[in-house]
Tab-separated table of N, CA and C in Angstrom:
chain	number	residue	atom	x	y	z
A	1461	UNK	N	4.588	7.372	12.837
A	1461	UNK	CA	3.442	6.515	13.149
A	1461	UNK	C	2.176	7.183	12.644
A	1462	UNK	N	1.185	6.281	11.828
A	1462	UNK	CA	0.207	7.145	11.551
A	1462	UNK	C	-0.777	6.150	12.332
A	1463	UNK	N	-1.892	6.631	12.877
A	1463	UNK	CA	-2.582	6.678	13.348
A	1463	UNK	C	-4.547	6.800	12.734
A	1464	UNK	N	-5.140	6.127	12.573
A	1464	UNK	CA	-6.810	5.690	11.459
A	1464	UNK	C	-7.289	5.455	12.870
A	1465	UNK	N	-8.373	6.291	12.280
A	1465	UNK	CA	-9.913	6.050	13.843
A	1465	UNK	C	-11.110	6.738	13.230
A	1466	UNK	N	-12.154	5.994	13.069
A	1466	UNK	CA	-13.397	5.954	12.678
A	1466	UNK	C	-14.608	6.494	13.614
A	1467	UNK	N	-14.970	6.980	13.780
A	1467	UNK	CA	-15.300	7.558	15.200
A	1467	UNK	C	-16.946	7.784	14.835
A	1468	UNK	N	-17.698	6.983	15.947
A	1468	UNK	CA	-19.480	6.819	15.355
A	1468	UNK	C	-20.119	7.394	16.987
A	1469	UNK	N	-21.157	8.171	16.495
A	1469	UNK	CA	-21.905	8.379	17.760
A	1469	UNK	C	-23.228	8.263	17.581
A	1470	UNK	N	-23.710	7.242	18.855
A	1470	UNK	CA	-25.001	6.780	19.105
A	1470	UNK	C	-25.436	7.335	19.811
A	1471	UNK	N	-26.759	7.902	19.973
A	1471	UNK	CA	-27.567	8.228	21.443
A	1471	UNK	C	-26.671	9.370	22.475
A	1472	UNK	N	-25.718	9.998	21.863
A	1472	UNK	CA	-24.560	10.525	22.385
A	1472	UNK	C	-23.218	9.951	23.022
A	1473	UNK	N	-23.100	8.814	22.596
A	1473	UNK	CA	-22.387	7.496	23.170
A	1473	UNK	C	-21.626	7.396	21.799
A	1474	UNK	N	-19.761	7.943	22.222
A	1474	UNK	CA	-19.230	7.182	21.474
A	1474	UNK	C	-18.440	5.857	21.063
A	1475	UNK	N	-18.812	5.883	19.657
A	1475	UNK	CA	-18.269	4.064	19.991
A	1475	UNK	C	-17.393	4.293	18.888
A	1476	UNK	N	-15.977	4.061	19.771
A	1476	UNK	CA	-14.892	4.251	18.874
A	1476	UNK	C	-14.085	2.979	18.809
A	1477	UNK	N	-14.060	3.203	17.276
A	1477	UNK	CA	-12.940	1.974	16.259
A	1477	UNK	C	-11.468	2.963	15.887
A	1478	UNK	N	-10.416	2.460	16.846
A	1478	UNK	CA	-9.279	3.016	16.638
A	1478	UNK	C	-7.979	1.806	16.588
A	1479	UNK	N	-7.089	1.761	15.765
A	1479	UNK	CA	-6.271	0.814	15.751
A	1479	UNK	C	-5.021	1.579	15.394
A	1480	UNK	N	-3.616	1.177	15.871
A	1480	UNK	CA	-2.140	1.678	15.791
A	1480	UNK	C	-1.858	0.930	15.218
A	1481	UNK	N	-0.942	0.726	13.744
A	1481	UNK	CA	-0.543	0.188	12.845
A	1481	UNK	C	1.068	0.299	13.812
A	1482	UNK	N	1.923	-0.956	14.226
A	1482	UNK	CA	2.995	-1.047	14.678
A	1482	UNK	C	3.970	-1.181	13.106
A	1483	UNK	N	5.196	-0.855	14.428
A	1483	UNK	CA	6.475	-0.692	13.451
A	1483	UNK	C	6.360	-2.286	12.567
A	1484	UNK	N	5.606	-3.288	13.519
A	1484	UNK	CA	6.126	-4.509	13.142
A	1484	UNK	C	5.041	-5.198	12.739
A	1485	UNK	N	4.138	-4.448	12.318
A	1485	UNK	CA	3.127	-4.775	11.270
A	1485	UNK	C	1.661	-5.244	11.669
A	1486	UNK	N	1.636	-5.354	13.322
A	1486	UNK	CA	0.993	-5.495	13.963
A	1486	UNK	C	-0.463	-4.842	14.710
A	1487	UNK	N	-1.470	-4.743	15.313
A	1487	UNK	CA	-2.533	-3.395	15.403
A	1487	UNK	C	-2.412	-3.871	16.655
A	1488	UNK	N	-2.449	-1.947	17.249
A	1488	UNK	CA	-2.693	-1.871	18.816
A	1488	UNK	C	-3.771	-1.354	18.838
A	1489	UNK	N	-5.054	-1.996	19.180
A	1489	UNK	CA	-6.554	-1.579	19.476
A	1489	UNK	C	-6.545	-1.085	21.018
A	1490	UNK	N	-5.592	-0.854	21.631
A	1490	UNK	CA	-5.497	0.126	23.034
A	1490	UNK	C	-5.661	1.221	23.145
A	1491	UNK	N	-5.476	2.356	21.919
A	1491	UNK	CA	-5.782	3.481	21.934
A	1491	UNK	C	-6.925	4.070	22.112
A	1492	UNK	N	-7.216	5.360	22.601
A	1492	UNK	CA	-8.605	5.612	23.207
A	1492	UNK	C	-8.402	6.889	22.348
A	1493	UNK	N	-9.745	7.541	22.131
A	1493	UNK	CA	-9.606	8.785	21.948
A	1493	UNK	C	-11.214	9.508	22.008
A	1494	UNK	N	-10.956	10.802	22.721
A	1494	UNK	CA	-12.565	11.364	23.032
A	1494	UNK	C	-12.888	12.731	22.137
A	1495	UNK	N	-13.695	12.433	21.606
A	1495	UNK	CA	-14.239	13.366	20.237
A	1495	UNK	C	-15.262	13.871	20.407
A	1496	UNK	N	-15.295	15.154	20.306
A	1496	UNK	CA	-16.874	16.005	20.734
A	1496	UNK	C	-17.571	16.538	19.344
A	1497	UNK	N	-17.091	16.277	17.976
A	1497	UNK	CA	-17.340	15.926	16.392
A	1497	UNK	C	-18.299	14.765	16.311
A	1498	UNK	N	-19.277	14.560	15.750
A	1498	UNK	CA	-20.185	13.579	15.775
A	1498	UNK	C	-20.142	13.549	14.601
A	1499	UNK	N	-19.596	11.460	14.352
A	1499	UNK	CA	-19.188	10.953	12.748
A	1499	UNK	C	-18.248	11.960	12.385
A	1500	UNK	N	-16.856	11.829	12.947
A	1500	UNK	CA	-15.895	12.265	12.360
A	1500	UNK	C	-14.740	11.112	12.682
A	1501	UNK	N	-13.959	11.304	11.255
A	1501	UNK	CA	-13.382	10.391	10.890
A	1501	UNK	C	-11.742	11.609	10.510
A	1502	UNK	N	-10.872	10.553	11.328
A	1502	UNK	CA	-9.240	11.534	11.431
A	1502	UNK	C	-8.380	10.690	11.215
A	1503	UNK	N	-7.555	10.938	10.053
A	1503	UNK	CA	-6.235	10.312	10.504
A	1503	UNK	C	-5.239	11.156	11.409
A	1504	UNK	N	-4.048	10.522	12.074
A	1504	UNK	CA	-3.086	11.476	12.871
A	1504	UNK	C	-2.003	10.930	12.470
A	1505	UNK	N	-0.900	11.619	12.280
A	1505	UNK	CA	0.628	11.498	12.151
A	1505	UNK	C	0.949	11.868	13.091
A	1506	UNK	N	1.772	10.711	13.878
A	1506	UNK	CA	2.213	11.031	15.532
A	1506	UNK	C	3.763	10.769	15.122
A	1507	UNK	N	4.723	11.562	15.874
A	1507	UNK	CA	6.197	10.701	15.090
A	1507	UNK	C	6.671	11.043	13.968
């Protein structure tokens, strides 16, 4: 599973764009993730 998240910080407020690309081609926008990097941008290979 790979894993894309765009990660923007306002005013110290992050506002995160993260989406899970499913087996079945589908996006899970449920994922959360907390980043103390300001404007950092990660992919992850989970799996």
């Amino acid at each position: 599973m790979v894993v894309y998240g765009n990660f923007n910080f306002i005013n110290g407020t992050p506002l995160v764009r993260l989406a899970r690309l499913n087996i079945n081609g589908t996006l899970d926008n449920s994922l959360n993730i907390n980043l103390s990097n300001q404007n950092a941008e990660a992919i992850f290979s989970v799996g």
